[in-house]
Amino acid sequence: MCSAEFETREGQPGLTEAALLGLCPRCGAKTMFGGLLAFSDKCGACGLDYSRFNVGDGPAALVTLAVGTITVALAIWVELSFAPPWWVHALLWVPLTFALVLGGLRVTKAWLLASEYRNDAREAGSRDI
């Protein structure tokens, strides 16, 4: 396990805690998200500007592939084990997929933003003046 996970300044949450709870990576306030999946413009407690971080589309691709794999594997197992009617599959997999994608996106986006903050990540070649 990487030691950077445990090296936090006083008041700062760890990466996992920030990701799971949507905490500001600087002060630990629960201000990272302004909506279900949308980041706030800035932290209401410490003023950290969330718009300077670029999470991009990485979380969407990762979560979609992971959830798709899990859902299809479970659907095949249920079909081969129990052979339920088609509507049982619809009742099971549509809400489960929706919930897993939304929850997974929220956590992975928050984890990437907190990682960018922790590592002081910037675009290659950019400098703060």
mmCIF file of N, CA and C in Angstrom:
data_model
loop_
_atom_site.group_PDB
_atom_site.id
_atom_site.type_symbol
_atom_site.label_atom_id
_atom_site.label_comp_id
_atom_site.label_asym_id
_atom_site.label_seq_id
_atom_site.Cartn_x
_atom_site.Cartn_y
_atom_site.Cartn_z
ATOM 1 N N MET A 1 0.842 -1.179 0.000
ATOM 2 C CA MET A 1 0.000 0.000 0.000
ATOM 3 C C MET A 1 0.883 1.237 0.000
ATOM 4 N N CYS A 2 0.490 2.229 -0.710
ATOM 5 C CA CYS A 2 1.261 3.454 -0.847
ATOM 6 C C CYS A 2 1.200 4.286 0.437
ATOM 7 N N SER A 3 2.341 4.815 0.849
ATOM 8 C CA SER A 3 2.358 5.603 2.077
ATOM 9 C C SER A 3 1.700 6.961 1.884
ATOM 10 N N ALA A 4 1.544 7.415 0.635
ATOM 11 C CA ALA A 4 0.906 8.711 0.383
ATOM 12 C C ALA A 4 -0.549 8.724 0.854
ATOM 13 N N GLU A 5 -1.176 7.563 0.915
ATOM 14 C CA GLU A 5 -2.562 7.469 1.368
ATOM 15 C C GLU A 5 -2.688 7.965 2.805
ATOM 16 N N PHE A 6 -1.644 7.764 3.590
ATOM 17 C CA PHE A 6 -1.713 8.093 5.005
ATOM 18 C C PHE A 6 -1.092 9.439 5.346
ATOM 19 N N GLU A 7 -0.420 10.066 4.385
ATOM 20 C CA GLU A 7 0.225 11.345 4.637
ATOM 21 C C GLU A 7 -0.753 12.481 4.366
ATOM 22 N N THR A 8 -1.520 12.844 5.373
ATOM 23 C CA THR A 8 -2.459 13.950 5.232
ATOM 24 C C THR A 8 -2.125 15.010 6.265
ATOM 25 N N ARG A 9 -2.370 16.245 5.896
ATOM 26 C CA ARG A 9 -2.189 17.331 6.849
ATOM 27 C C ARG A 9 -3.389 17.355 7.777
ATOM 28 N N GLU A 10 -3.239 18.016 8.885
ATOM 29 C CA GLU A 10 -4.325 18.071 9.855
ATOM 30 C C GLU A 10 -5.573 18.683 9.227
ATOM 31 N N GLY A 11 -6.697 18.026 9.398
ATOM 32 C CA GLY A 11 -7.963 18.501 8.861
ATOM 33 C C GLY A 11 -8.283 17.974 7.480
ATOM 34 N N GLN A 12 -7.286 17.375 6.798
ATOM 35 C CA GLN A 12 -7.526 16.848 5.463
ATOM 36 C C GLN A 12 -7.950 15.383 5.541
ATOM 37 N N PRO A 13 -8.981 15.026 4.783
ATOM 38 C CA PRO A 13 -9.392 13.616 4.760
ATOM 39 C C PRO A 13 -8.458 12.805 3.873
ATOM 40 N N GLY A 14 -8.430 11.498 4.060
ATOM 41 C CA GLY A 14 -7.698 10.617 3.160
ATOM 42 C C GLY A 14 -8.438 10.522 1.830
ATOM 43 N N LEU A 15 -7.798 9.964 0.820
ATOM 44 C CA LEU A 15 -8.419 9.849 -0.513
ATOM 45 C C LEU A 15 -9.711 9.045 -0.470
ATOM 46 N N THR A 16 -9.683 7.924 0.227
ATOM 47 C CA THR A 16 -10.870 7.067 0.283
ATOM 48 C C THR A 16 -12.020 7.771 0.984
ATOM 49 N N GLU A 17 -11.730 8.402 2.090
ATOM 50 C CA GLU A 17 -12.765 9.128 2.840
ATOM 51 C C GLU A 17 -13.343 10.276 2.009
ATOM 52 N N ALA A 18 -12.477 11.028 1.337
ATOM 53 C CA ALA A 18 -12.940 12.139 0.496
ATOM 54 C C ALA A 18 -13.817 11.624 -0.642
ATOM 55 N N ALA A 19 -13.417 10.506 -1.251
ATOM 56 C CA ALA A 19 -14.169 9.963 -2.371
ATOM 57 C C ALA A 19 -15.525 9.416 -1.952
ATOM 58 N N LEU A 20 -15.562 8.659 -0.884
ATOM 59 C CA LEU A 20 -16.816 8.044 -0.465
ATOM 60 C C LEU A 20 -17.825 9.049 0.078
ATOM 61 N N LEU A 21 -17.345 10.099 0.735
ATOM 62 C CA LEU A 21 -18.248 11.046 1.390
ATOM 63 C C LEU A 21 -18.366 12.384 0.660
ATOM 64 N N GLY A 22 -17.608 12.595 -0.424
ATOM 65 C CA GLY A 22 -17.662 13.859 -1.152
ATOM 66 C C GLY A 22 -17.085 15.018 -0.355
ATOM 67 N N LEU A 23 -15.975 14.763 0.343
ATOM 68 C CA LEU A 23 -15.371 15.777 1.201
ATOM 69 C C LEU A 23 -14.348 16.608 0.444
ATOM 70 N N CYS A 24 -14.250 17.863 0.805
ATOM 71 C CA CYS A 24 -13.225 18.739 0.245
ATOM 72 C C CYS A 24 -11.858 18.165 0.599
ATOM 73 N N PRO A 25 -10.958 18.008 -0.391
ATOM 74 C CA PRO A 25 -9.652 17.428 -0.080
ATOM 75 C C PRO A 25 -8.752 18.352 0.753
ATOM 76 N N ARG A 26 -9.081 19.632 0.818
ATOM 77 C CA ARG A 26 -8.264 20.554 1.608
ATOM 78 C C ARG A 26 -8.724 20.625 3.065
ATOM 79 N N CYS A 27 -10.043 20.844 3.295
ATOM 80 C CA CYS A 27 -10.511 21.096 4.665
ATOM 81 C C CYS A 27 -11.393 19.986 5.239
ATOM 82 N N GLY A 28 -11.889 19.082 4.390
ATOM 83 C CA GLY A 28 -12.714 17.980 4.879
ATOM 84 C C GLY A 28 -14.202 18.290 4.977
ATOM 85 N N ALA A 29 -14.622 19.485 4.542
ATOM 86 C CA ALA A 29 -16.052 19.826 4.563
ATOM 87 C C ALA A 29 -16.775 19.046 3.463
ATOM 88 N N LYS A 30 -18.036 18.755 3.670
ATOM 89 C CA LYS A 30 -18.816 17.979 2.695
ATOM 90 C C LYS A 30 -19.384 18.923 1.633
ATOM 91 N N THR A 31 -18.478 19.459 0.799
ATOM 92 C CA THR A 31 -18.862 20.481 -0.173
ATOM 93 C C THR A 31 -18.438 20.157 -1.595
ATOM 94 N N MET A 32 -17.932 18.961 -1.868
ATOM 95 C CA MET A 32 -17.387 18.677 -3.197
ATOM 96 C C MET A 32 -18.449 18.682 -4.290
ATOM 97 N N PHE A 33 -19.636 18.176 -3.988
ATOM 98 C CA PHE A 33 -20.667 18.057 -5.011
ATOM 99 C C PHE A 33 -21.766 19.092 -4.814
ATOM 100 N N GLY A 34 -22.178 19.711 -5.936
ATOM 101 C CA GLY A 34 -23.294 20.644 -5.923
ATOM 102 C C GLY A 34 -24.583 19.965 -6.351
ATOM 103 N N GLY A 35 -24.474 18.810 -6.938
ATOM 104 C CA GLY A 35 -25.617 18.015 -7.382
ATOM 105 C C GLY A 35 -25.258 16.548 -7.248
ATOM 106 N N LEU A 36 -26.030 15.696 -7.902
ATOM 107 C CA LEU A 36 -25.781 14.265 -7.802
ATOM 108 C C LEU A 36 -24.395 13.901 -8.330
ATOM 109 N N LEU A 37 -24.052 14.416 -9.519
ATOM 110 C CA LEU A 37 -22.748 14.116 -10.112
ATOM 111 C C LEU A 37 -21.921 15.354 -10.433
ATOM 112 N N ALA A 38 -22.500 16.522 -10.278
ATOM 113 C CA ALA A 38 -21.806 17.763 -10.640
ATOM 114 C C ALA A 38 -21.020 18.304 -9.452
ATOM 115 N N PHE A 39 -19.772 18.692 -9.724
ATOM 116 C CA PHE A 39 -18.962 19.309 -8.692
ATOM 117 C C PHE A 39 -19.475 20.706 -8.384
ATOM 118 N N SER A 40 -19.286 21.147 -7.160
ATOM 119 C CA SER A 40 -19.541 22.539 -6.799
ATOM 120 C C SER A 40 -18.474 23.390 -7.487
ATOM 121 N N ASP A 41 -18.729 24.688 -7.608
ATOM 122 C CA ASP A 41 -17.725 25.570 -8.186
ATOM 123 C C ASP A 41 -16.522 25.701 -7.263
ATOM 124 N N LYS A 42 -16.799 25.810 -5.966
ATOM 125 C CA LYS A 42 -15.719 25.917 -4.980
ATOM 126 C C LYS A 42 -16.233 25.428 -3.630
ATOM 127 N N CYS A 43 -15.306 25.176 -2.738
ATOM 128 C CA CYS A 43 -15.656 24.752 -1.386
ATOM 129 C C CYS A 43 -16.219 25.939 -0.627
ATOM 130 N N GLY A 44 -17.374 25.753 -0.028
ATOM 131 C CA GLY A 44 -17.992 26.817 0.735
ATOM 132 C C GLY A 44 -17.280 27.100 2.046
ATOM 133 N N ALA A 45 -16.470 26.165 2.527
ATOM 134 C CA ALA A 45 -15.779 26.339 3.803
ATOM 135 C C ALA A 45 -14.402 26.991 3.651
ATOM 136 N N CYS A 46 -13.589 26.467 2.710
ATOM 137 C CA CYS A 46 -12.209 26.972 2.595
ATOM 138 C C CYS A 46 -11.947 27.718 1.292
ATOM 139 N N GLY A 47 -12.886 27.660 0.339
ATOM 140 C CA GLY A 47 -12.728 28.395 -0.907
ATOM 141 C C GLY A 47 -11.925 27.684 -1.982
ATOM 142 N N LEU A 48 -11.595 26.397 -1.812
ATOM 143 C CA LEU A 48 -10.852 25.667 -2.839
ATOM 144 C C LEU A 48 -11.648 25.659 -4.137
ATOM 145 N N ASP A 49 -11.026 26.091 -5.229
ATOM 146 C CA ASP A 49 -11.674 26.188 -6.536
ATOM 147 C C ASP A 49 -11.664 24.814 -7.204
ATOM 148 N N TYR A 50 -12.816 24.148 -7.227
ATOM 149 C CA TYR A 50 -12.903 22.821 -7.834
ATOM 150 C C TYR A 50 -12.821 22.870 -9.357
ATOM 151 N N SER A 51 -13.118 24.019 -9.952
ATOM 152 C CA SER A 51 -13.116 24.112 -11.410
ATOM 153 C C SER A 51 -11.714 24.017 -12.000
ATOM 154 N N ARG A 52 -10.687 24.169 -11.194
ATOM 155 C CA ARG A 52 -9.315 24.066 -11.718
ATOM 156 C C ARG A 52 -8.891 22.613 -11.942
ATOM 157 N N PHE A 53 -9.669 21.669 -11.436
ATOM 158 C CA PHE A 53 -9.348 20.252 -11.602
ATOM 159 C C PHE A 53 -10.078 19.712 -12.825
ATOM 160 N N ASN A 54 -9.384 18.865 -13.592
ATOM 161 C CA ASN A 54 -9.959 18.296 -14.802
ATOM 162 C C ASN A 54 -10.043 16.784 -14.652
ATOM 163 N N VAL A 55 -11.203 16.314 -14.242
ATOM 164 C CA VAL A 55 -11.402 14.878 -14.063
ATOM 165 C C VAL A 55 -11.617 14.185 -15.408
ATOM 166 N N GLY A 56 -12.257 14.863 -16.341
ATOM 167 C CA GLY A 56 -12.456 14.318 -17.676
ATOM 168 C C GLY A 56 -13.458 13.177 -17.731
ATOM 169 N N ASP A 57 -13.350 12.366 -18.790
ATOM 170 C CA ASP A 57 -14.286 11.263 -19.030
ATOM 171 C C ASP A 57 -13.770 9.917 -18.540
ATOM 172 N N GLY A 58 -12.622 9.883 -17.921
ATOM 173 C CA GLY A 58 -12.056 8.626 -17.439
ATOM 174 C C GLY A 58 -12.980 7.855 -16.522
ATOM 175 N N PRO A 59 -13.575 8.518 -15.526
ATOM 176 C CA PRO A 59 -14.473 7.785 -14.623
ATOM 177 C C PRO A 59 -15.665 7.158 -15.342
ATOM 178 N N ALA A 60 -16.210 7.847 -16.335
ATOM 179 C CA ALA A 60 -17.381 7.317 -17.040
ATOM 180 C C ALA A 60 -17.034 6.028 -17.772
ATOM 181 N N ALA A 61 -15.901 5.996 -18.452
ATOM 182 C CA ALA A 61 -15.501 4.792 -19.175
ATOM 183 C C ALA A 61 -15.213 3.651 -18.212
ATOM 184 N N LEU A 62 -14.480 3.937 -17.158
ATOM 185 C CA LEU A 62 -14.127 2.913 -16.181
ATOM 186 C C LEU A 62 -15.365 2.319 -15.517
ATOM 187 N N VAL A 63 -16.252 3.168 -15.047
ATOM 188 C CA VAL A 63 -17.452 2.700 -14.341
ATOM 189 C C VAL A 63 -18.381 1.952 -15.289
ATOM 190 N N THR A 64 -18.561 2.452 -16.504
ATOM 191 C CA THR A 64 -19.442 1.796 -17.467
ATOM 192 C C THR A 64 -18.955 0.383 -17.788
ATOM 193 N N LEU A 65 -17.672 0.238 -18.027
ATOM 194 C CA LEU A 65 -17.127 -1.090 -18.330
ATOM 195 C C LEU A 65 -17.226 -2.029 -17.127
ATOM 196 N N ALA A 66 -16.907 -1.536 -15.943
ATOM 197 C CA ALA A 66 -16.963 -2.382 -14.748
ATOM 198 C C ALA A 66 -18.396 -2.801 -14.428
ATOM 199 N N VAL A 67 -19.323 -1.846 -14.434
ATOM 200 C CA VAL A 67 -20.723 -2.155 -14.124
ATOM 201 C C VAL A 67 -21.322 -3.064 -15.194
ATOM 202 N N GLY A 68 -20.995 -2.817 -16.448
ATOM 203 C CA GLY A 68 -21.487 -3.679 -17.527
ATOM 204 C C GLY A 68 -21.023 -5.114 -17.359
ATOM 205 N N THR A 69 -19.771 -5.290 -17.012
ATOM 206 C CA THR A 69 -19.222 -6.637 -16.806
ATOM 207 C C THR A 69 -19.921 -7.340 -15.642
ATOM 208 N N ILE A 70 -20.071 -6.636 -14.540
ATOM 209 C CA ILE A 70 -20.713 -7.217 -13.357
ATOM 210 C C ILE A 70 -22.175 -7.564 -13.643
ATOM 211 N N THR A 71 -22.892 -6.636 -14.266
ATOM 212 C CA THR A 71 -24.317 -6.842 -14.534
ATOM 213 C C THR A 71 -24.553 -7.997 -15.508
ATOM 214 N N VAL A 72 -23.776 -8.046 -16.567
ATOM 215 C CA VAL A 72 -23.952 -9.124 -17.548
ATOM 216 C C VAL A 72 -23.614 -10.474 -16.923
ATOM 217 N N ALA A 73 -22.551 -10.532 -16.141
ATOM 218 C CA ALA A 73 -22.189 -11.794 -15.490
ATOM 219 C C ALA A 73 -23.301 -12.258 -14.544
ATOM 220 N N LEU A 74 -23.843 -11.347 -13.764
ATOM 221 C CA LEU A 74 -24.935 -11.702 -12.853
ATOM 222 C C LEU A 74 -26.201 -12.108 -13.619
ATOM 223 N N ALA A 75 -26.507 -11.397 -14.689
ATOM 224 C CA ALA A 75 -27.700 -11.731 -15.484
ATOM 225 C C ALA A 75 -27.577 -13.122 -16.110
ATOM 226 N N ILE A 76 -26.398 -13.447 -16.598
ATOM 227 C CA ILE A 76 -26.188 -14.774 -17.182
ATOM 228 C C ILE A 76 -26.319 -15.849 -16.096
ATOM 229 N N TRP A 77 -25.730 -15.590 -14.927
ATOM 230 C CA TRP A 77 -25.826 -16.550 -13.832
ATOM 231 C C TRP A 77 -27.281 -16.769 -13.409
ATOM 232 N N VAL A 78 -28.046 -15.683 -13.275
ATOM 233 C CA VAL A 78 -29.464 -15.809 -12.887
ATOM 234 C C VAL A 78 -30.244 -16.565 -13.957
ATOM 235 N N GLU A 79 -29.988 -16.256 -15.218
ATOM 236 C CA GLU A 79 -30.697 -16.936 -16.315
ATOM 237 C C GLU A 79 -30.401 -18.432 -16.323
ATOM 238 N N LEU A 80 -29.143 -18.788 -16.191
ATOM 239 C CA LEU A 80 -28.775 -20.207 -16.245
ATOM 240 C C LEU A 80 -29.181 -20.970 -14.979
ATOM 241 N N SER A 81 -29.224 -20.281 -13.848
ATOM 242 C CA SER A 81 -29.576 -20.951 -12.590
ATOM 243 C C SER A 81 -31.076 -21.063 -12.351
ATOM 244 N N PHE A 82 -31.819 -20.011 -12.718
ATOM 245 C CA PHE A 82 -33.240 -19.952 -12.360
ATOM 246 C C PHE A 82 -34.191 -19.851 -13.544
ATOM 247 N N ALA A 83 -33.716 -19.452 -14.703
ATOM 248 C CA ALA A 83 -34.522 -19.272 -15.914
ATOM 249 C C ALA A 83 -35.794 -18.465 -15.649
ATOM 250 N N PRO A 84 -35.668 -17.249 -15.101
ATOM 251 C CA PRO A 84 -36.862 -16.445 -14.820
ATOM 252 C C PRO A 84 -37.425 -15.837 -16.107
ATOM 253 N N PRO A 85 -38.669 -15.348 -16.063
ATOM 254 C CA PRO A 85 -39.210 -14.658 -17.235
ATOM 255 C C PRO A 85 -38.432 -13.370 -17.499
ATOM 256 N N TRP A 86 -38.566 -12.829 -18.696
ATOM 257 C CA TRP A 86 -37.788 -11.645 -19.107
ATOM 258 C C TRP A 86 -38.034 -10.440 -18.212
ATOM 259 N N TRP A 87 -39.265 -10.291 -17.707
ATOM 260 C CA TRP A 87 -39.576 -9.115 -16.906
ATOM 261 C C TRP A 87 -38.845 -9.115 -15.558
ATOM 262 N N VAL A 88 -38.477 -10.296 -15.062
ATOM 263 C CA VAL A 88 -37.692 -10.362 -13.830
ATOM 264 C C VAL A 88 -36.302 -9.771 -14.078
ATOM 265 N N HIS A 89 -35.749 -10.088 -15.236
ATOM 266 C CA HIS A 89 -34.455 -9.496 -15.599
ATOM 267 C C HIS A 89 -34.563 -7.976 -15.676
ATOM 268 N N ALA A 90 -35.628 -7.481 -16.286
ATOM 269 C CA ALA A 90 -35.807 -6.027 -16.390
ATOM 270 C C ALA A 90 -35.930 -5.390 -15.006
ATOM 271 N N LEU A 91 -36.697 -6.024 -14.119
ATOM 272 C CA LEU A 91 -36.864 -5.488 -12.762
ATOM 273 C C LEU A 91 -35.569 -5.526 -11.949
ATOM 274 N N LEU A 92 -34.736 -6.516 -12.202
ATOM 275 C CA LEU A 92 -33.482 -6.637 -11.465
ATOM 276 C C LEU A 92 -32.375 -5.737 -12.010
ATOM 277 N N TRP A 93 -32.110 -5.846 -13.303
ATOM 278 C CA TRP A 93 -30.878 -5.281 -13.852
ATOM 279 C C TRP A 93 -30.963 -3.808 -14.218
ATOM 280 N N VAL A 94 -32.122 -3.315 -14.605
ATOM 281 C CA VAL A 94 -32.217 -1.886 -14.951
ATOM 282 C C VAL A 94 -31.965 -1.007 -13.726
ATOM 283 N N PRO A 95 -32.664 -1.196 -12.603
ATOM 284 C CA PRO A 95 -32.377 -0.345 -11.443
ATOM 285 C C PRO A 95 -30.979 -0.575 -10.850
ATOM 286 N N LEU A 96 -30.529 -1.837 -10.833
ATOM 287 C CA LEU A 96 -29.206 -2.124 -10.292
ATOM 288 C C LEU A 96 -28.116 -1.440 -11.123
ATOM 289 N N THR A 97 -28.229 -1.528 -12.436
ATOM 290 C CA THR A 97 -27.251 -0.883 -13.310
ATOM 291 C C THR A 97 -27.259 0.623 -13.112
ATOM 292 N N PHE A 98 -28.429 1.208 -13.070
ATOM 293 C CA PHE A 98 -28.566 2.650 -12.867
ATOM 294 C C PHE A 98 -27.915 3.079 -11.550
ATOM 295 N N ALA A 99 -28.216 2.376 -10.480
ATOM 296 C CA ALA A 99 -27.665 2.726 -9.161
ATOM 297 C C ALA A 99 -26.153 2.543 -9.112
ATOM 298 N N LEU A 100 -25.649 1.455 -9.671
ATOM 299 C CA LEU A 100 -24.205 1.211 -9.659
ATOM 300 C C LEU A 100 -23.442 2.236 -10.493
ATOM 301 N N VAL A 101 -23.985 2.622 -11.634
ATOM 302 C CA VAL A 101 -23.311 3.612 -12.475
ATOM 303 C C VAL A 101 -23.280 4.969 -11.769
ATOM 304 N N LEU A 102 -24.418 5.417 -11.234
ATOM 305 C CA LEU A 102 -24.439 6.718 -10.567
ATOM 306 C C LEU A 102 -23.537 6.725 -9.327
ATOM 307 N N GLY A 103 -23.636 5.707 -8.508
ATOM 308 C CA GLY A 103 -22.786 5.639 -7.321
ATOM 309 C C GLY A 103 -21.316 5.520 -7.665
ATOM 310 N N GLY A 104 -21.016 4.697 -8.653
ATOM 311 C CA GLY A 104 -19.628 4.524 -9.080
ATOM 312 C C GLY A 104 -19.038 5.782 -9.679
ATOM 313 N N LEU A 105 -19.837 6.499 -10.471
ATOM 314 C CA LEU A 105 -19.348 7.752 -11.058
ATOM 315 C C LEU A 105 -19.045 8.782 -9.978
ATOM 316 N N ARG A 106 -19.927 8.883 -9.030
ATOM 317 C CA ARG A 106 -19.725 9.867 -7.955
ATOM 318 C C ARG A 106 -18.434 9.578 -7.181
ATOM 319 N N VAL A 107 -18.218 8.319 -6.844
ATOM 320 C CA VAL A 107 -17.032 7.955 -6.073
ATOM 321 C C VAL A 107 -15.755 8.120 -6.906
ATOM 322 N N THR A 108 -15.757 7.645 -8.150
ATOM 323 C CA THR A 108 -14.531 7.740 -8.953
ATOM 324 C C THR A 108 -14.198 9.190 -9.313
ATOM 325 N N LYS A 109 -15.216 10.009 -9.602
ATOM 326 C CA LYS A 109 -14.949 11.424 -9.879
ATOM 327 C C LYS A 109 -14.354 12.108 -8.648
ATOM 328 N N ALA A 110 -14.909 11.836 -7.486
ATOM 329 C CA ALA A 110 -14.397 12.441 -6.255
ATOM 330 C C ALA A 110 -12.985 11.950 -5.953
ATOM 331 N N TRP A 111 -12.726 10.673 -6.176
ATOM 332 C CA TRP A 111 -11.397 10.125 -5.931
ATOM 333 C C TRP A 111 -10.367 10.778 -6.852
ATOM 334 N N LEU A 112 -10.708 10.943 -8.130
ATOM 335 C CA LEU A 112 -9.765 11.570 -9.056
ATOM 336 C C LEU A 112 -9.516 13.035 -8.708
ATOM 337 N N LEU A 113 -10.555 13.765 -8.327
ATOM 338 C CA LEU A 113 -10.368 15.163 -7.944
ATOM 339 C C LEU A 113 -9.485 15.250 -6.700
ATOM 340 N N ALA A 114 -9.746 14.431 -5.708
ATOM 341 C CA ALA A 114 -8.926 14.443 -4.495
ATOM 342 C C ALA A 114 -7.485 14.036 -4.797
ATOM 343 N N SER A 115 -7.301 13.099 -5.714
ATOM 344 C CA SER A 115 -5.950 12.692 -6.113
ATOM 345 C C SER A 115 -5.218 13.829 -6.811
ATOM 346 N N GLU A 116 -5.921 14.531 -7.685
ATOM 347 C CA GLU A 116 -5.302 15.678 -8.361
ATOM 348 C C GLU A 116 -4.891 16.733 -7.347
ATOM 349 N N TYR A 117 -5.738 17.002 -6.371
ATOM 350 C CA TYR A 117 -5.396 17.981 -5.340
ATOM 351 C C TYR A 117 -4.187 17.500 -4.534
ATOM 352 N N ARG A 118 -4.228 16.264 -4.092
ATOM 353 C CA ARG A 118 -3.168 15.722 -3.240
ATOM 354 C C ARG A 118 -1.822 15.736 -3.949
ATOM 355 N N ASN A 119 -1.819 15.437 -5.257
ATOM 356 C CA ASN A 119 -0.573 15.360 -6.015
ATOM 357 C C ASN A 119 -0.221 16.665 -6.719
ATOM 358 N N ASP A 120 -1.019 17.710 -6.506
ATOM 359 C CA ASP A 120 -0.815 19.010 -7.140
ATOM 360 C C ASP A 120 -0.664 18.846 -8.652
ATOM 361 N N ALA A 121 -1.570 18.060 -9.244
ATOM 362 C CA ALA A 121 -1.496 17.738 -10.670
ATOM 363 C C ALA A 121 -1.892 18.932 -11.528
ATOM 364 N N ARG A 122 -1.199 19.064 -12.646
ATOM 365 C CA ARG A 122 -1.476 20.113 -13.639
ATOM 366 C C ARG A 122 -1.279 19.523 -15.024
ATOM 367 N N GLU A 123 -1.735 20.263 -16.037
ATOM 368 C CA GLU A 123 -1.474 19.843 -17.405
ATOM 369 C C GLU A 123 0.019 19.920 -17.665
ATOM 370 N N ALA A 124 0.509 19.027 -18.506
ATOM 371 C CA ALA A 124 1.918 19.029 -18.830
ATOM 372 C C ALA A 124 2.320 20.355 -19.471
ATOM 373 N N GLY A 125 3.392 20.932 -18.996
ATOM 374 C CA GLY A 125 3.888 22.187 -19.569
ATOM 375 C C GLY A 125 3.280 23.433 -18.979
ATOM 376 N N SER A 126 2.267 23.298 -18.117
ATOM 377 C CA SER A 126 1.650 24.509 -17.546
ATOM 378 C C SER A 126 2.415 24.926 -16.299
ATOM 379 N N ARG A 127 2.395 26.231 -16.051
ATOM 380 C CA ARG A 127 3.092 26.764 -14.873
ATOM 381 C C ARG A 127 2.184 27.763 -14.181
ATOM 382 N N ASP A 128 2.259 27.793 -12.875
ATOM 383 C CA ASP A 128 1.554 28.815 -12.112
ATOM 384 C C ASP A 128 2.438 30.053 -12.035
ATOM 385 N N ILE A 129 1.870 31.182 -12.395
ATOM 386 C CA ILE A 129 2.649 32.416 -12.376
ATOM 387 C C ILE A 129 2.200 33.268 -11.216
#
